[in-house]
XYZ file of C-alpha atoms in Angstrom:
538
model
C 13.094 11.867 -5.393
C 12.434 10.814 -1.876
C 10.135 7.936 -1.292
C 6.586 8.873 -0.256
C 6.494 9.668 3.416
C 10.119 10.918 3.513
C 11.196 14.510 3.685
C 14.572 15.711 2.430
C 16.710 18.801 2.183
C 19.546 18.598 -0.330
C 22.049 21.398 -0.760
C 25.138 21.766 -2.902
C 24.884 18.282 -4.408
C 22.965 16.558 -7.166
C 22.945 13.365 -5.141
C 19.439 11.956 -4.922
C 17.696 10.969 -1.758
C 15.684 7.919 -0.941
C 15.902 4.768 1.097
C 18.506 2.075 1.321
C 17.494 -1.476 0.397
C 17.236 -2.100 4.111
C 14.416 0.427 4.252
C 16.379 2.933 6.361
C 16.668 6.580 5.299
C 19.703 7.301 3.144
C 21.741 10.330 4.175
C 23.041 12.507 1.373
C 26.447 14.037 1.867
C 27.378 17.570 0.940
C 30.848 18.548 -0.378
C 33.283 20.111 2.037
C 34.302 23.720 1.861
C 37.505 24.751 0.072
C 40.804 24.331 1.900
C 39.494 21.496 4.006
C 36.952 23.624 5.837
C 33.863 22.322 7.484
C 31.006 21.278 5.285
C 28.809 24.131 4.227
C 25.452 22.586 4.931
C 24.630 18.996 5.722
C 22.039 17.003 3.831
C 19.135 15.811 5.894
C 16.700 13.009 5.346
C 14.112 11.924 7.807
C 10.780 10.236 7.741
C 7.819 11.835 9.413
C 7.298 8.560 11.228
C 10.775 8.625 12.718
C 10.489 12.259 13.706
C 7.132 11.783 15.319
C 8.049 8.686 17.304
C 11.722 9.054 18.009
C 12.589 12.663 17.203
C 15.751 11.551 15.477
C 17.442 13.496 12.718
C 20.068 11.855 10.548
C 23.044 13.967 9.554
C 26.190 13.122 7.587
C 29.163 15.185 6.513
C 30.769 14.193 3.286
C 34.070 14.477 1.550
C 34.902 15.955 -1.826
C 32.707 14.470 -4.548
C 34.167 13.202 -7.839
C 34.453 15.658 -10.675
C 31.484 14.264 -12.566
C 29.302 14.711 -9.508
C 30.492 18.300 -9.268
C 29.555 18.977 -12.877
C 26.095 17.647 -12.178
C 25.799 20.537 -9.732
C 25.603 22.930 -12.683
C 21.863 22.490 -12.693
C 21.705 24.629 -9.546
C 20.809 24.046 -5.971
C 17.560 22.560 -4.764
C 16.474 23.288 -1.251
C 13.250 22.467 0.468
C 11.347 20.966 3.220
C 7.861 19.442 3.081
C 5.448 19.112 5.919
C 5.156 15.828 7.693
C 1.529 14.756 7.654
C 1.458 11.580 9.684
C 1.258 13.337 13.076
C 1.258 16.876 14.431
C 4.427 16.439 16.448
C 6.313 15.293 13.367
C 5.037 18.315 11.466
C 6.256 20.706 14.168
C 9.727 19.159 14.203
C 10.056 19.218 10.431
C 9.108 22.918 10.451
C 11.767 23.581 13.072
C 14.310 21.690 10.969
C 13.416 23.770 7.907
C 13.943 27.001 9.834
C 17.336 25.804 11.057
C 18.414 24.906 7.518
C 17.252 28.305 6.236
C 19.295 30.056 8.917
C 22.353 27.965 8.084
C 22.039 28.938 4.441
C 21.834 32.635 5.283
C 24.954 32.548 7.443
C 27.009 30.495 5.017
C 25.954 32.110 1.718
C 29.335 33.858 1.081
C 31.300 30.648 1.591
C 28.792 28.810 -0.571
C 29.325 31.169 -3.508
C 33.101 30.982 -3.034
C 32.950 27.199 -3.210
C 30.722 27.232 -6.279
C 33.312 29.399 -7.999
C 35.718 26.463 -7.810
C 33.319 24.412 -9.979
C 33.843 26.656 -13.058
C 30.132 27.240 -13.452
C 29.012 29.265 -16.442
C 27.469 32.701 -16.013
C 23.914 31.401 -16.287
C 24.422 28.816 -13.588
C 26.211 31.359 -11.352
C 23.360 33.788 -11.829
C 20.945 31.094 -10.783
C 22.984 30.390 -7.668
C 23.155 34.071 -6.674
C 19.431 34.500 -7.110
C 18.559 31.406 -5.081
C 16.543 32.237 -2.006
C 17.870 31.001 1.268
C 14.511 30.477 2.873
C 13.091 26.964 2.857
C 10.655 26.171 0.072
C 8.550 23.135 -0.629
C 10.025 20.482 -2.934
C 7.272 19.352 -5.326
C 6.402 15.642 -5.133
C 6.246 14.832 -8.824
C 4.912 11.323 -8.267
C 2.033 12.532 -6.117
C 1.146 15.229 -8.639
C 0.575 12.710 -11.426
C -2.928 12.506 -12.934
C -5.252 9.992 -11.229
C -5.362 7.674 -14.244
C -1.548 7.395 -14.286
C -1.428 6.701 -10.550
C -4.022 4.001 -11.041
C -1.966 2.474 -13.831
C 1.096 2.404 -11.563
C -0.839 0.745 -8.756
C -2.116 -1.904 -11.166
C 1.397 -3.368 -11.034
C 0.791 -4.199 -7.357
C -1.583 -6.699 -5.854
C -4.799 -5.190 -4.591
C -3.785 -5.241 -0.913
C -0.551 -3.350 -1.543
C -2.407 -0.911 -3.781
C -5.012 -0.145 -1.118
C -2.264 0.407 1.467
C -0.916 3.320 -0.572
C -3.851 5.364 0.721
C -1.817 5.858 3.927
C 1.080 7.574 2.148
C -0.496 11.003 1.898
C -3.742 12.743 1.082
C -2.885 12.768 -2.628
C -2.654 8.963 -2.611
C -5.690 8.374 -0.428
C -8.030 7.503 -3.295
C -5.483 6.621 -5.983
C -6.271 2.901 -5.860
C -9.901 3.591 -6.796
C -8.709 4.486 -10.313
C -6.790 1.245 -10.872
C -7.655 -0.059 -14.367
C -6.712 -3.647 -13.469
C -8.030 -5.427 -10.390
C -6.734 -8.854 -9.378
C -8.234 -10.600 -6.339
C -6.856 -13.852 -4.869
C -8.104 -15.475 -1.687
C -4.944 -17.478 -0.995
C -3.735 -15.371 1.968
C -7.124 -14.446 3.411
C -9.768 -16.031 5.526
C -13.086 -16.263 3.768
C -14.572 -13.401 5.796
C -11.693 -11.029 5.101
C -11.703 -11.848 1.400
C -15.430 -11.145 1.140
C -14.864 -7.802 2.879
C -12.012 -6.973 0.507
C -14.018 -7.751 -2.635
C -17.022 -5.798 -1.380
C -14.835 -2.792 -0.592
C -13.047 -2.830 -3.938
C -16.212 -3.159 -6.015
C -18.170 -0.576 -4.028
C -15.462 2.110 -3.785
C -13.802 1.821 -7.184
C -14.751 4.820 -9.316
C -12.616 4.603 -12.443
C -12.796 2.498 -15.588
C -12.048 -1.192 -15.035
C -10.041 -2.558 -17.923
C -9.604 -6.002 -16.353
C -11.243 -7.717 -13.401
C -9.678 -10.984 -12.264
C -10.913 -13.021 -9.301
C -9.932 -16.517 -8.194
C -10.402 -18.540 -5.046
C -10.925 -21.959 -3.553
C -13.451 -21.095 -0.826
C -17.194 -21.031 -1.440
C -18.580 -17.626 -2.401
C -21.943 -18.694 -3.797
C -23.879 -16.400 -1.436
C -21.882 -13.353 -2.544
C -21.313 -14.165 -6.209
C -24.499 -12.641 -7.648
C -23.941 -9.436 -5.656
C -20.344 -9.152 -6.845
C -21.313 -9.689 -10.463
C -24.040 -7.051 -10.246
C -21.590 -4.487 -8.850
C -19.019 -5.493 -11.450
C -21.413 -5.157 -14.381
C -22.222 -1.592 -13.316
C -18.542 -0.716 -13.820
C -18.612 -1.937 -17.475
C -15.266 -3.798 -17.419
C -13.447 -4.583 -20.639
C -12.080 -7.956 -19.469
C -13.400 -10.467 -16.918
C -11.595 -13.524 -15.531
C -13.478 -15.684 -13.017
C -11.788 -18.778 -11.598
C -13.668 -19.797 -8.460
C -13.077 -23.489 -7.781
C -15.664 -24.562 -5.215
C -18.648 -26.696 -6.183
C -21.379 -26.528 -7.272
C -20.648 -24.536 -10.391
C -21.304 -20.811 -10.254
C -24.267 -19.698 -12.335
C -23.325 -16.660 -14.402
C -26.047 -14.030 -13.812
C -27.752 -12.289 -16.708
C -26.186 -8.919 -15.833
C -22.812 -10.151 -17.133
C -24.342 -10.765 -20.560
C -25.475 -7.136 -20.689
C -21.942 -5.672 -20.694
C -21.937 -4.465 -24.268
C -18.295 -3.332 -24.476
C -16.757 -6.514 -23.062
C -13.676 -7.576 -25.033
C -12.415 -10.629 -23.136
C -14.323 -13.191 -21.058
C -12.656 -16.103 -19.233
C -14.940 -18.273 -17.098
C -14.118 -21.438 -15.186
C -16.303 -23.764 -13.117
C -19.532 -22.115 -14.164
C -22.975 -22.734 -15.627
C -23.930 -20.688 -18.672
C -27.550 -19.985 -19.452
C -28.192 -17.082 -21.802
C -30.958 -14.624 -20.913
C -34.003 -14.564 -23.164
C -32.977 -11.192 -24.528
C -29.296 -11.443 -25.407
C -27.944 -8.708 -27.650
C -24.533 -10.344 -27.944
C -21.004 -9.139 -27.242
C -20.298 -6.885 -30.207
C -16.698 -6.196 -29.120
C -15.725 -9.586 -27.676
C -12.568 -11.006 -29.269
C -11.470 -13.548 -26.648
C -13.769 -16.191 -25.115
C -12.484 -18.963 -22.842
C -14.833 -21.406 -21.095
C -13.411 -24.251 -18.990
C -15.065 -26.862 -16.782
C -18.509 -25.519 -17.556
C -21.993 -26.730 -18.319
C -24.440 -25.370 -20.860
C -26.636 -26.479 -23.767
C -26.069 -26.887 -27.493
C -28.263 -23.888 -28.324
C -26.859 -21.528 -25.680
C -23.252 -22.123 -26.733
C -24.148 -21.852 -30.407
C -25.911 -18.522 -29.821
C -23.198 -17.202 -27.533
C -20.545 -17.791 -30.195
C -22.595 -16.604 -33.151
C -23.543 -13.371 -31.339
C -19.859 -12.430 -31.018
C -19.188 -11.144 -34.560
C -15.516 -10.205 -34.016
C -14.502 -13.257 -31.963
C -10.916 -14.287 -32.817
C -9.926 -16.679 -29.986
C -12.177 -19.444 -28.671
C -11.438 -22.049 -25.987
C -14.026 -24.662 -24.989
C -12.536 -27.161 -22.533
C -14.198 -29.895 -20.445
C -17.899 -29.204 -20.797
C -21.129 -30.950 -19.885
C -24.561 -30.813 -21.485
C -23.181 -30.243 -24.991
C -23.065 -33.114 -27.474
C -23.132 -31.214 -30.762
C -20.929 -28.202 -31.345
C -22.018 -25.692 -33.946
C -19.347 -23.010 -34.255
C -20.159 -20.163 -36.640
C -17.424 -17.544 -36.264
C -16.354 -15.643 -39.400
C -13.393 -13.870 -37.720
C -12.157 -16.791 -35.609
C -8.383 -17.369 -35.845
C -7.604 -19.711 -32.935
C -9.748 -22.626 -31.741
C -9.135 -24.983 -28.821
C -11.788 -27.638 -28.159
C -11.381 -30.347 -25.521
C -14.506 -32.275 -24.660
C -16.870 -35.201 -24.998
C -19.087 -34.454 -27.984
C -20.772 -36.466 -30.711
C -20.593 -34.073 -33.622
C -19.044 -30.781 -34.657
C -20.055 -28.314 -37.347
C -17.332 -25.752 -37.898
C -17.693 -22.630 -40.027
C -14.645 -20.415 -39.460
C -13.065 -19.392 -42.779
C -10.252 -17.344 -41.180
C -9.066 -20.029 -38.775
C -5.254 -20.192 -38.486
C -4.681 -22.663 -35.649
C -6.904 -25.366 -34.180
C -6.634 -27.929 -31.392
C -9.366 -30.559 -31.445
C -9.223 -32.955 -28.507
C -12.165 -35.318 -28.398
C -12.358 -37.621 -25.386
C -14.894 -40.041 -23.972
C -15.655 -40.456 -20.309
C -16.273 -44.157 -20.813
C -13.178 -46.260 -21.331
C -14.533 -48.068 -24.372
C -14.998 -46.016 -27.520
C -18.549 -46.131 -28.807
C -19.020 -45.782 -32.554
C -21.657 -43.143 -33.257
C -23.946 -43.551 -36.280
C -23.640 -40.827 -38.885
C -26.905 -39.315 -40.005
C -25.504 -37.361 -42.930
C -23.408 -38.616 -45.811
C -19.755 -39.421 -45.231
C -18.267 -36.637 -47.316
C -20.469 -34.084 -45.581
C -19.268 -35.411 -42.233
C -15.661 -34.650 -43.123
C -16.561 -31.263 -44.599
C -18.449 -30.201 -41.487
C -15.571 -31.291 -39.272
C -12.628 -29.979 -41.261
C -14.107 -27.744 -43.929
C -13.224 -24.491 -42.135
C -9.651 -25.584 -41.499
C -8.490 -25.073 -45.075
C -6.536 -21.892 -44.219
C -4.946 -22.967 -40.942
C -1.189 -23.180 -40.389
C -1.200 -25.363 -37.256
C -3.462 -28.318 -36.479
C -3.638 -30.470 -33.362
C -5.782 -33.629 -33.288
C -6.325 -36.017 -30.391
C -6.692 -39.769 -30.756
C -10.411 -39.662 -30.016
C -10.987 -36.968 -32.607
C -8.989 -39.084 -35.025
C -11.446 -41.884 -34.305
C -14.270 -39.415 -34.772
C -12.961 -38.567 -38.249
C -12.213 -42.155 -39.195
C -15.688 -43.375 -38.253
C -17.120 -41.753 -41.399
C -14.960 -43.188 -44.109
C -11.467 -43.148 -45.512
C -11.296 -41.062 -48.650
C -8.245 -41.218 -50.870
C -8.853 -37.535 -51.454
C -10.454 -35.385 -48.774
C -13.015 -32.821 -49.979
C -10.783 -29.937 -48.803
C -7.126 -28.949 -49.195
C -4.898 -27.559 -46.454
C -2.582 -25.487 -48.615
C -1.224 -23.371 -45.734
C -0.910 -26.128 -43.151
C 2.716 -26.417 -41.963
C 2.563 -28.009 -38.474
C 0.543 -31.038 -37.377
C 0.376 -32.381 -33.812
C -1.585 -35.580 -33.289
C -2.101 -38.574 -31.045
C -2.498 -41.818 -32.948
C -2.781 -45.547 -32.441
C -0.619 -47.157 -35.131
C -2.394 -50.435 -34.342
C -5.641 -48.961 -35.743
C -5.602 -49.126 -39.545
C -8.492 -46.669 -39.881
C -6.600 -44.028 -37.926
C -3.467 -44.563 -39.993
C -5.458 -44.236 -43.212
C -7.113 -41.066 -41.911
C -3.712 -39.552 -41.141
C -2.420 -40.489 -44.573
C -5.452 -38.832 -46.164
C -4.682 -35.722 -44.151
C -1.046 -35.763 -45.303
C -2.120 -36.064 -48.928
C -4.147 -32.887 -48.599
C -1.437 -30.885 -46.816
C 1.191 -30.418 -49.557
C 3.230 -27.834 -47.602
C 3.541 -29.715 -44.325
C 6.930 -29.052 -42.683
C 6.694 -30.311 -39.110
C 5.006 -33.458 -37.792
C 4.779 -34.287 -34.078
C 3.044 -37.520 -33.002
C 2.286 -39.319 -29.751
C 1.845 -43.077 -30.072
C -0.418 -45.107 -27.831
C -1.097 -48.865 -27.949
C -4.358 -50.423 -29.073
C -6.182 -53.354 -27.534
C -5.869 -55.396 -30.737
C -3.493 -55.267 -33.661
C -4.719 -54.951 -37.236
C -2.387 -57.089 -39.313
C -3.894 -56.107 -42.678
C -1.619 -53.549 -44.314
C -3.050 -53.931 -47.830
C -5.265 -50.833 -47.669
C -2.392 -48.686 -46.422
C -0.097 -49.951 -49.157
C -2.691 -49.150 -51.810
C -3.424 -45.666 -50.490
C 0.165 -44.637 -49.894
C 1.774 -46.038 -53.010
C 2.059 -42.597 -54.636
C 2.343 -40.519 -51.443
C 4.744 -37.569 -51.367
C 5.573 -35.111 -48.608
C 7.967 -32.831 -50.438
C 8.279 -30.138 -47.762
C 8.438 -32.244 -44.608
C 11.586 -31.358 -42.629
C 11.231 -32.706 -39.074
C 9.332 -35.617 -37.537
C 9.001 -36.472 -33.842
C 7.422 -39.639 -32.465
C 6.898 -39.729 -28.696
C 6.124 -42.808 -26.566
C 7.641 -45.074 -29.231
C 7.447 -48.742 -28.194
C 9.254 -50.288 -31.130
C 6.419 -52.485 -32.408
C 6.221 -53.286 -36.111
C 3.298 -50.908 -36.774
C 5.351 -47.961 -35.529
C 8.491 -48.999 -37.406
C 6.509 -49.451 -40.639
C 5.029 -45.970 -40.350
C 8.461 -44.398 -39.803
C 9.655 -46.301 -42.878
C 6.798 -44.768 -44.897
C 7.729 -41.265 -43.806
C 11.371 -41.838 -44.788
C 10.258 -42.955 -48.244
C 7.835 -40.054 -48.771
C 9.919 -37.035 -47.698
C 12.850 -36.028 -49.950
C 13.592 -32.906 -47.846
C 13.479 -34.667 -44.483
C 16.322 -33.739 -42.128
C 15.502 -35.330 -38.783
C 13.363 -38.083 -37.278
C 13.482 -37.816 -33.483
C 12.116 -40.789 -31.535
C 11.410 -40.768 -27.803
C 11.717 -44.346 -26.573
C 9.147 -45.821 -24.188
C 9.303 -49.493 -25.038
C 9.999 -52.700 -23.172
C 11.421 -54.461 -26.213
C 15.102 -54.869 -26.984
C 16.017 -51.268 -27.724
C 19.224 -52.048 -29.609
C 17.395 -54.419 -31.946
C 14.734 -51.799 -32.740
C 17.387 -49.121 -33.333
C 19.151 -51.464 -35.743
C 15.894 -51.838 -37.682
C 15.365 -48.090 -37.801
C 18.889 -47.293 -38.973
C 18.589 -49.878 -41.745
C 15.478 -48.250 -43.213
C 15.954 -46.758 -46.698
C 15.372 -43.039 -47.061
C 14.904 -40.732 -50.034
C 16.510 -37.751 -48.321
C 20.322 -37.848 -48.138
C 20.207 -35.518 -45.105
C 17.721 -37.530 -43.057
C 19.016 -38.734 -39.705
C 17.320 -40.784 -37.004
C 17.801 -39.823 -33.355
C 16.539 -42.070 -30.550
C 16.376 -40.610 -27.046
């Protein structure tokens, strides 16, 4: 099919028409007549733009086509000419071209049928050829005749500027972009004024259902933001992504919280304050908040009023010191922030990343108001069904500040992968990790990042007592990154080798200033209970 804006007449060949990669019209060749005669009818391809401005008509005469191309001709002959719509002069010339082609067909019909006889066409195909009219008819543009929703879906694969430009192709494409289900707006190639105009135009003229609205930019759009969000909320989008970088943070207006059918909400660099009357997002499954500010109560209510929430990301927040996450359907949790306490109730959680950091360089121990066992339960109690767990060093400190229990109050029977950052200098962190290992009997993969402490704890008695009967029967691979070769790290690797009878590989990424060869000698000399265990230092 010819590209939009091109007009083609194809006779006696199944060869398609279109444009070359260079963008120029491609000329389709027709087979020559029997006995080396002149071609029956040429194949013509021209764009209305070229006709209108230059009045040029491309024409090519071809040679005999391969046999398989001839057999493709059994489907019959397609002839046609469509009006050029870009200018009146182009339309007149295309009409003249169509008349000329029709006359050529009429004069050459006998030779055409004689040539077709050489192709061994069946009776049905021959009958079709004989009944073909020689007057020019319009070739239907199948792409332009598609339903509006399908056109909009096609245009969603383009950026918004390219999609809007399709309105110049023809009248059938004039409003196609207004049915695009996915809208993505980026200000990278625009001045601020032009981007504001573009967003206003898209939001005011779009008339279809918006499945996803995505806007990002580095300029300041604080004066326009509330207006954009009001127009957007009236379209009832299913997914919203807002990543506007300029400061101060953008305050999310109350109209966004009234979109009842919202399924996905991603906000960045924003301030969240729930309206007094918040009915909740009954269909929301995906909530991602990054670099935002809010309050303990607003975030707690926002999460709890999303009954089918399955994915939750809370990264780099201000104004929140106690997280209370009540989400019965939650499966994935990613928390990165400076908080004092966390209460997690998510019985269906499958994967969790808990990264607790402090803005101040020195870690401040926070008093625990409730009993120690309750502290651990509230932090880890809902993680009993997870398969993957990631814990930062600060969150490890947060856990270890309560107490070290030889047996945690919960079991992680499905936990297979653990990723953690740990200071092997800190005995409390090491004991906390060992307690975690004891309660994860099916652990298979362990990935750790080591970081140095300000002081070294030389007392290993508590660790020896706790880990005397430790077993990690299913552990297969261990990786230790940023390994410096100090005794605390080597001792911990030795423990793992003595606990894991199924261990196959311990991979160590070296980052030390000590004598590497001496440390490697120590590692290779460590006894191991698994005959397949090997140590790799990179």
